Amino acid sequence: MSETSIFADVLRWLPFVLWGFGLNVLMSVLAIVLGTGAGVFLGLGQTSHIRLVGGVSRLATQLFRNAPWLVLLFYCIFLMPYSIVISGATYNVPSWLRATLGFSLPVAANFSEIVRGAIESIPKGSGRPPRRLAIPGLSRCSASSCLSASRACCRPG
């Protein structure tokens, strides 16, 4: 096999490789955005005084944090509907979107723990409701520093 045919093959397949790379980046960004948004609500739910809300939020967080990613991905791809009917029109749900939702579940669970930890780190006698203090404080709080033993970045003040 000559070297010219190898370069020709690489050039022929390059658009497909770049398309796959772009789709991978899009799926990652969407999983992070969806997981972060859902994680805020799960974390707030974990701190709820309503037992049902707190219990369901804790169960979902623990389930999605401790389940292997491949299992969650498998369930989302094969158990979610392949098409949705809205007002008589049928829309196909692409596999990459179902996979993105599967990847967002562990992200939501991990971010849920960050939100819960940030809320619980606020002193009880601060005089303000914890949710008003904690959510703006999350912007300066990174996942790695909040998961460390000190959690210094999540403490107010």
mmCIF file with all atom_site columns, C-alpha atoms in Angstrom:
data_model
loop_
_atom_site.group_PDB
_atom_site.id
_atom_site.type_symbol
_atom_site.label_atom_id
_atom_site.label_alt_id
_atom_site.label_comp_id
_atom_site.label_asym_id
_atom_site.label_entity_id
_atom_site.label_seq_id
_atom_site.pdbx_PDB_ins_code
_atom_site.Cartn_x
_atom_site.Cartn_y
_atom_site.Cartn_z
_atom_site.occupancy
_atom_site.B_iso_or_equiv
_atom_site.pdbx_formal_charge
_atom_site.auth_seq_id
_atom_site.auth_comp_id
_atom_site.auth_asym_id
_atom_site.auth_atom_id
_atom_site.pdbx_PDB_model_num
ATOM 1   C CA . MET A 1 1   ? 0.000   0.000  0.000  1.00 0.00 ? 1   MET A CA 1
ATOM 2   C CA . SER A 1 2   ? 1.424   3.368  -0.930 1.00 0.00 ? 2   SER A CA 1
ATOM 3   C CA . GLU A 1 3   ? 1.561   6.406  1.288  1.00 0.00 ? 3   GLU A CA 1
ATOM 4   C CA . THR A 1 4   ? -0.579  8.434  -1.089 1.00 0.00 ? 4   THR A CA 1
ATOM 5   C CA . SER A 1 5   ? -3.515  6.100  -0.599 1.00 0.00 ? 5   SER A CA 1
ATOM 6   C CA . ILE A 1 6   ? -3.182  6.410  3.204  1.00 0.00 ? 6   ILE A CA 1
ATOM 7   C CA . PHE A 1 7   ? -3.330  10.201 3.007  1.00 0.00 ? 7   PHE A CA 1
ATOM 8   C CA . ALA A 1 8   ? -6.230  9.994  0.567  1.00 0.00 ? 8   ALA A CA 1
ATOM 9   C CA . ASP A 1 9   ? -8.089  7.738  2.999  1.00 0.00 ? 9   ASP A CA 1
ATOM 10  C CA . VAL A 1 10  ? -7.387  10.087 5.888  1.00 0.00 ? 10  VAL A CA 1
ATOM 11  C CA . LEU A 1 11  ? -8.660  13.071 3.892  1.00 0.00 ? 11  LEU A CA 1
ATOM 12  C CA . ARG A 1 12  ? -11.724 11.127 2.800  1.00 0.00 ? 12  ARG A CA 1
ATOM 13  C CA . TRP A 1 13  ? -12.654 10.219 6.395  1.00 0.00 ? 13  TRP A CA 1
ATOM 14  C CA . LEU A 1 14  ? -11.645 13.545 8.000  1.00 0.00 ? 14  LEU A CA 1
ATOM 15  C CA . PRO A 1 15  ? -15.089 15.216 7.678  1.00 0.00 ? 15  PRO A CA 1
ATOM 16  C CA . PHE A 1 16  ? -16.727 12.262 9.455  1.00 0.00 ? 16  PHE A CA 1
ATOM 17  C CA . VAL A 1 17  ? -14.155 12.326 12.240 1.00 0.00 ? 17  VAL A CA 1
ATOM 18  C CA . LEU A 1 18  ? -14.594 16.081 12.690 1.00 0.00 ? 18  LEU A CA 1
ATOM 19  C CA . TRP A 1 19  ? -18.395 15.671 12.691 1.00 0.00 ? 19  TRP A CA 1
ATOM 20  C CA . GLY A 1 20  ? -18.096 13.024 15.415 1.00 0.00 ? 20  GLY A CA 1
ATOM 21  C CA . PHE A 1 21  ? -15.761 15.232 17.429 1.00 0.00 ? 21  PHE A CA 1
ATOM 22  C CA . GLY A 1 22  ? -18.181 18.170 17.212 1.00 0.00 ? 22  GLY A CA 1
ATOM 23  C CA . LEU A 1 23  ? -21.101 15.963 18.258 1.00 0.00 ? 23  LEU A CA 1
ATOM 24  C CA . ASN A 1 24  ? -19.055 14.687 21.209 1.00 0.00 ? 24  ASN A CA 1
ATOM 25  C CA . VAL A 1 25  ? -18.327 18.244 22.349 1.00 0.00 ? 25  VAL A CA 1
ATOM 26  C CA . LEU A 1 26  ? -22.005 19.224 21.934 1.00 0.00 ? 26  LEU A CA 1
ATOM 27  C CA . MET A 1 27  ? -23.145 16.200 23.966 1.00 0.00 ? 27  MET A CA 1
ATOM 28  C CA . SER A 1 28  ? -20.656 17.005 26.731 1.00 0.00 ? 28  SER A CA 1
ATOM 29  C CA . VAL A 1 29  ? -21.707 20.641 27.007 1.00 0.00 ? 29  VAL A CA 1
ATOM 30  C CA . LEU A 1 30  ? -25.409 19.737 26.971 1.00 0.00 ? 30  LEU A CA 1
ATOM 31  C CA . ALA A 1 31  ? -24.883 17.051 29.644 1.00 0.00 ? 31  ALA A CA 1
ATOM 32  C CA . ILE A 1 32  ? -23.077 19.547 31.865 1.00 0.00 ? 32  ILE A CA 1
ATOM 33  C CA . VAL A 1 33  ? -25.753 22.232 31.411 1.00 0.00 ? 33  VAL A CA 1
ATOM 34  C CA . LEU A 1 34  ? -28.689 19.856 31.925 1.00 0.00 ? 34  LEU A CA 1
ATOM 35  C CA . GLY A 1 35  ? -27.002 18.084 34.834 1.00 0.00 ? 35  GLY A CA 1
ATOM 36  C CA . THR A 1 36  ? -26.112 21.323 36.575 1.00 0.00 ? 36  THR A CA 1
ATOM 37  C CA . GLY A 1 37  ? -29.650 22.661 36.257 1.00 0.00 ? 37  GLY A CA 1
ATOM 38  C CA . ALA A 1 38  ? -31.198 19.447 37.534 1.00 0.00 ? 38  ALA A CA 1
ATOM 39  C CA . GLY A 1 39  ? -28.566 19.199 40.281 1.00 0.00 ? 39  GLY A CA 1
ATOM 40  C CA . VAL A 1 40  ? -29.558 22.577 41.715 1.00 0.00 ? 40  VAL A CA 1
ATOM 41  C CA . PHE A 1 41  ? -33.133 21.380 42.147 1.00 0.00 ? 41  PHE A CA 1
ATOM 42  C CA . LEU A 1 42  ? -32.049 18.001 43.532 1.00 0.00 ? 42  LEU A CA 1
ATOM 43  C CA . GLY A 1 43  ? -29.735 19.722 46.021 1.00 0.00 ? 43  GLY A CA 1
ATOM 44  C CA . LEU A 1 44  ? -32.448 22.111 47.136 1.00 0.00 ? 44  LEU A CA 1
ATOM 45  C CA . GLY A 1 45  ? -34.785 19.132 47.411 1.00 0.00 ? 45  GLY A CA 1
ATOM 46  C CA . GLN A 1 46  ? -32.325 17.344 49.699 1.00 0.00 ? 46  GLN A CA 1
ATOM 47  C CA . THR A 1 47  ? -32.481 20.240 52.148 1.00 0.00 ? 47  THR A CA 1
ATOM 48  C CA . SER A 1 48  ? -36.286 20.397 52.064 1.00 0.00 ? 48  SER A CA 1
ATOM 49  C CA . HIS A 1 49  ? -38.193 20.041 55.317 1.00 0.00 ? 49  HIS A CA 1
ATOM 50  C CA . ILE A 1 50  ? -40.899 18.089 53.474 1.00 0.00 ? 50  ILE A CA 1
ATOM 51  C CA . ARG A 1 51  ? -40.031 14.430 54.058 1.00 0.00 ? 51  ARG A CA 1
ATOM 52  C CA . LEU A 1 52  ? -41.292 13.179 50.708 1.00 0.00 ? 52  LEU A CA 1
ATOM 53  C CA . VAL A 1 53  ? -39.344 15.769 48.703 1.00 0.00 ? 53  VAL A CA 1
ATOM 54  C CA . GLY A 1 54  ? -36.180 15.266 50.758 1.00 0.00 ? 54  GLY A CA 1
ATOM 55  C CA . GLY A 1 55  ? -36.410 11.485 50.593 1.00 0.00 ? 55  GLY A CA 1
ATOM 56  C CA . VAL A 1 56  ? -36.975 11.335 46.846 1.00 0.00 ? 56  VAL A CA 1
ATOM 57  C CA . SER A 1 57  ? -34.165 13.837 46.231 1.00 0.00 ? 57  SER A CA 1
ATOM 58  C CA . ARG A 1 58  ? -31.727 11.901 48.423 1.00 0.00 ? 58  ARG A CA 1
ATOM 59  C CA . LEU A 1 59  ? -32.713 8.599  46.781 1.00 0.00 ? 59  LEU A CA 1
ATOM 60  C CA . ALA A 1 60  ? -32.252 10.006 43.261 1.00 0.00 ? 60  ALA A CA 1
ATOM 61  C CA . THR A 1 61  ? -28.929 11.575 44.215 1.00 0.00 ? 61  THR A CA 1
ATOM 62  C CA . GLN A 1 62  ? -27.560 8.378  45.721 1.00 0.00 ? 62  GLN A CA 1
ATOM 63  C CA . LEU A 1 63  ? -28.892 6.243  42.877 1.00 0.00 ? 63  LEU A CA 1
ATOM 64  C CA . PHE A 1 64  ? -27.365 8.381  40.153 1.00 0.00 ? 64  PHE A CA 1
ATOM 65  C CA . ARG A 1 65  ? -24.077 8.949  42.013 1.00 0.00 ? 65  ARG A CA 1
ATOM 66  C CA . ASN A 1 66  ? -23.473 5.288  42.752 1.00 0.00 ? 66  ASN A CA 1
ATOM 67  C CA . ALA A 1 67  ? -24.735 3.638  39.577 1.00 0.00 ? 67  ALA A CA 1
ATOM 68  C CA . PRO A 1 68  ? -22.107 2.992  36.900 1.00 0.00 ? 68  PRO A CA 1
ATOM 69  C CA . TRP A 1 69  ? -22.258 5.505  34.061 1.00 0.00 ? 69  TRP A CA 1
ATOM 70  C CA . LEU A 1 70  ? -22.469 2.749  31.467 1.00 0.00 ? 70  LEU A CA 1
ATOM 71  C CA . VAL A 1 71  ? -25.582 1.307  33.147 1.00 0.00 ? 71  VAL A CA 1
ATOM 72  C CA . LEU A 1 72  ? -27.287 4.723  33.215 1.00 0.00 ? 72  LEU A CA 1
ATOM 73  C CA . LEU A 1 73  ? -26.328 5.280  29.592 1.00 0.00 ? 73  LEU A CA 1
ATOM 74  C CA . PHE A 1 74  ? -27.704 1.861  28.597 1.00 0.00 ? 74  PHE A CA 1
ATOM 75  C CA . TYR A 1 75  ? -31.008 2.493  30.366 1.00 0.00 ? 75  TYR A CA 1
ATOM 76  C CA . CYS A 1 76  ? -31.427 5.961  28.868 1.00 0.00 ? 76  CYS A CA 1
ATOM 77  C CA . ILE A 1 77  ? -30.655 4.830  25.334 1.00 0.00 ? 77  ILE A CA 1
ATOM 78  C CA . PHE A 1 78  ? -32.796 1.697  25.336 1.00 0.00 ? 78  PHE A CA 1
ATOM 79  C CA . LEU A 1 79  ? -35.626 2.489  27.782 1.00 0.00 ? 79  LEU A CA 1
ATOM 80  C CA . MET A 1 80  ? -36.433 6.031  26.697 1.00 0.00 ? 80  MET A CA 1
ATOM 81  C CA . PRO A 1 81  ? -38.929 6.288  23.824 1.00 0.00 ? 81  PRO A CA 1
ATOM 82  C CA . TYR A 1 82  ? -37.537 6.332  20.317 1.00 0.00 ? 82  TYR A CA 1
ATOM 83  C CA . SER A 1 83  ? -40.285 8.685  19.165 1.00 0.00 ? 83  SER A CA 1
ATOM 84  C CA . ILE A 1 84  ? -42.720 11.099 20.784 1.00 0.00 ? 84  ILE A CA 1
ATOM 85  C CA . VAL A 1 85  ? -46.205 12.007 19.517 1.00 0.00 ? 85  VAL A CA 1
ATOM 86  C CA . ILE A 1 86  ? -47.178 15.650 20.068 1.00 0.00 ? 86  ILE A CA 1
ATOM 87  C CA . SER A 1 87  ? -50.499 16.901 18.662 1.00 0.00 ? 87  SER A CA 1
ATOM 88  C CA . GLY A 1 88  ? -50.650 14.005 16.233 1.00 0.00 ? 88  GLY A CA 1
ATOM 89  C CA . ALA A 1 89  ? -47.145 14.610 14.855 1.00 0.00 ? 89  ALA A CA 1
ATOM 90  C CA . THR A 1 90  ? -44.459 11.992 15.520 1.00 0.00 ? 90  THR A CA 1
ATOM 91  C CA . TYR A 1 91  ? -40.967 13.185 16.358 1.00 0.00 ? 91  TYR A CA 1
ATOM 92  C CA . ASN A 1 92  ? -37.987 10.832 16.489 1.00 0.00 ? 92  ASN A CA 1
ATOM 93  C CA . VAL A 1 93  ? -35.697 11.222 19.509 1.00 0.00 ? 93  VAL A CA 1
ATOM 94  C CA . PRO A 1 94  ? -32.121 10.762 18.271 1.00 0.00 ? 94  PRO A CA 1
ATOM 95  C CA . SER A 1 95  ? -29.835 8.351  20.099 1.00 0.00 ? 95  SER A CA 1
ATOM 96  C CA . TRP A 1 96  ? -27.276 11.057 20.814 1.00 0.00 ? 96  TRP A CA 1
ATOM 97  C CA . LEU A 1 97  ? -29.921 13.067 22.717 1.00 0.00 ? 97  LEU A CA 1
ATOM 98  C CA . ARG A 1 98  ? -30.922 10.041 24.799 1.00 0.00 ? 98  ARG A CA 1
ATOM 99  C CA . ALA A 1 99  ? -27.237 9.400  25.523 1.00 0.00 ? 99  ALA A CA 1
ATOM 100 C CA . THR A 1 100 ? -26.762 13.024 26.550 1.00 0.00 ? 100 THR A CA 1
ATOM 101 C CA . LEU A 1 101 ? -29.612 12.693 29.046 1.00 0.00 ? 101 LEU A CA 1
ATOM 102 C CA . GLY A 1 102 ? -27.935 9.538  30.375 1.00 0.00 ? 102 GLY A CA 1
ATOM 103 C CA . PHE A 1 103 ? -24.654 11.363 30.843 1.00 0.00 ? 103 PHE A CA 1
ATOM 104 C CA . SER A 1 104 ? -26.390 14.269 32.596 1.00 0.00 ? 104 SER A CA 1
ATOM 105 C CA . LEU A 1 105 ? -27.764 12.080 35.415 1.00 0.00 ? 105 LEU A CA 1
ATOM 106 C CA . PRO A 1 106 ? -24.434 11.548 37.251 1.00 0.00 ? 106 PRO A CA 1
ATOM 107 C CA . VAL A 1 107 ? -23.592 15.213 36.712 1.00 0.00 ? 107 VAL A CA 1
ATOM 108 C CA . ALA A 1 108 ? -26.903 16.193 38.340 1.00 0.00 ? 108 ALA A CA 1
ATOM 109 C CA . ALA A 1 109 ? -26.254 13.911 41.304 1.00 0.00 ? 109 ALA A CA 1
ATOM 110 C CA . ASN A 1 110 ? -22.736 15.229 41.887 1.00 0.00 ? 110 ASN A CA 1
ATOM 111 C CA . PHE A 1 111 ? -23.822 18.856 41.590 1.00 0.00 ? 111 PHE A CA 1
ATOM 112 C CA . SER A 1 112 ? -26.720 18.088 43.923 1.00 0.00 ? 112 SER A CA 1
ATOM 113 C CA . GLU A 1 113 ? -24.209 17.164 46.612 1.00 0.00 ? 113 GLU A CA 1
ATOM 114 C CA . ILE A 1 114 ? -22.332 20.422 46.019 1.00 0.00 ? 114 ILE A CA 1
ATOM 115 C CA . VAL A 1 115 ? -25.540 22.440 46.461 1.00 0.00 ? 115 VAL A CA 1
ATOM 116 C CA . ARG A 1 116 ? -26.537 20.465 49.566 1.00 0.00 ? 116 ARG A CA 1
ATOM 117 C CA . GLY A 1 117 ? -23.081 20.883 51.084 1.00 0.00 ? 117 GLY A CA 1
ATOM 118 C CA . ALA A 1 118 ? -23.068 24.600 50.337 1.00 0.00 ? 118 ALA A CA 1
ATOM 119 C CA . ILE A 1 119 ? -26.438 25.074 51.998 1.00 0.00 ? 119 ILE A CA 1
ATOM 120 C CA . GLU A 1 120 ? -25.538 22.993 55.031 1.00 0.00 ? 120 GLU A CA 1
ATOM 121 C CA . SER A 1 121 ? -22.241 24.824 55.508 1.00 0.00 ? 121 SER A CA 1
ATOM 122 C CA . ILE A 1 122 ? -24.054 28.089 56.246 1.00 0.00 ? 122 ILE A CA 1
ATOM 123 C CA . PRO A 1 123 ? -24.249 28.753 59.987 1.00 0.00 ? 123 PRO A CA 1
ATOM 124 C CA . LYS A 1 124 ? -27.752 28.369 61.377 1.00 0.00 ? 124 LYS A CA 1
ATOM 125 C CA . GLY A 1 125 ? -27.680 31.689 63.242 1.00 0.00 ? 125 GLY A CA 1
ATOM 126 C CA . SER A 1 126 ? -26.861 33.875 60.243 1.00 0.00 ? 126 SER A CA 1
ATOM 127 C CA . GLY A 1 127 ? -30.362 35.387 60.265 1.00 0.00 ? 127 GLY A CA 1
ATOM 128 C CA . ARG A 1 128 ? -30.987 34.912 56.543 1.00 0.00 ? 128 ARG A CA 1
ATOM 129 C CA . PRO A 1 129 ? -32.581 31.951 54.804 1.00 0.00 ? 129 PRO A CA 1
ATOM 130 C CA . PRO A 1 130 ? -29.811 29.600 53.636 1.00 0.00 ? 130 PRO A CA 1
ATOM 131 C CA . ARG A 1 131 ? -31.018 29.401 50.037 1.00 0.00 ? 131 ARG A CA 1
ATOM 132 C CA . ARG A 1 132 ? -30.463 33.132 49.543 1.00 0.00 ? 132 ARG A CA 1
ATOM 133 C CA . LEU A 1 133 ? -26.902 32.844 50.782 1.00 0.00 ? 133 LEU A CA 1
ATOM 134 C CA . ALA A 1 134 ? -25.869 29.588 49.196 1.00 0.00 ? 134 ALA A CA 1
ATOM 135 C CA . ILE A 1 135 ? -26.924 29.833 45.576 1.00 0.00 ? 135 ILE A CA 1
ATOM 136 C CA . PRO A 1 136 ? -24.989 33.058 44.755 1.00 0.00 ? 136 PRO A CA 1
ATOM 137 C CA . GLY A 1 137 ? -22.022 31.562 46.610 1.00 0.00 ? 137 GLY A CA 1
ATOM 138 C CA . LEU A 1 138 ? -21.934 28.585 44.254 1.00 0.00 ? 138 LEU A CA 1
ATOM 139 C CA . SER A 1 139 ? -20.459 30.687 41.460 1.00 0.00 ? 139 SER A CA 1
ATOM 140 C CA . ARG A 1 140 ? -17.121 30.941 43.254 1.00 0.00 ? 140 ARG A CA 1
ATOM 141 C CA . CYS A 1 141 ? -17.278 27.366 44.474 1.00 0.00 ? 141 CYS A CA 1
ATOM 142 C CA . SER A 1 142 ? -15.668 24.712 42.293 1.00 0.00 ? 142 SER A CA 1
ATOM 143 C CA . ALA A 1 143 ? -16.522 21.039 42.475 1.00 0.00 ? 143 ALA A CA 1
ATOM 144 C CA . SER A 1 144 ? -13.024 19.917 43.451 1.00 0.00 ? 144 SER A CA 1
ATOM 145 C CA . SER A 1 145 ? -12.634 22.450 46.237 1.00 0.00 ? 145 SER A CA 1
ATOM 146 C CA . CYS A 1 146 ? -16.104 21.825 47.683 1.00 0.00 ? 146 CYS A CA 1
ATOM 147 C CA . LEU A 1 147 ? -15.553 18.106 47.740 1.00 0.00 ? 147 LEU A CA 1
ATOM 148 C CA . SER A 1 148 ? -12.322 18.519 49.662 1.00 0.00 ? 148 SER A CA 1
ATOM 149 C CA . ALA A 1 149 ? -12.257 18.011 53.411 1.00 0.00 ? 149 ALA A CA 1
ATOM 150 C CA . SER A 1 150 ? -12.083 21.699 54.347 1.00 0.00 ? 150 SER A CA 1
ATOM 151 C CA . ARG A 1 151 ? -14.872 23.066 52.104 1.00 0.00 ? 151 ARG A CA 1
ATOM 152 C CA . ALA A 1 152 ? -13.443 26.507 52.821 1.00 0.00 ? 152 ALA A CA 1
ATOM 153 C CA . CYS A 1 153 ? -14.682 27.977 49.535 1.00 0.00 ? 153 CYS A CA 1
ATOM 154 C CA . CYS A 1 154 ? -18.296 27.171 50.334 1.00 0.00 ? 154 CYS A CA 1
ATOM 155 C CA . ARG A 1 155 ? -18.332 28.892 53.687 1.00 0.00 ? 155 ARG A CA 1
ATOM 156 C CA . PRO A 1 156 ? -19.742 32.414 53.681 1.00 0.00 ? 156 PRO A CA 1
ATOM 157 C CA . GLY A 1 157 ? -17.563 35.254 54.710 1.00 0.00 ? 157 GLY A CA 1
#
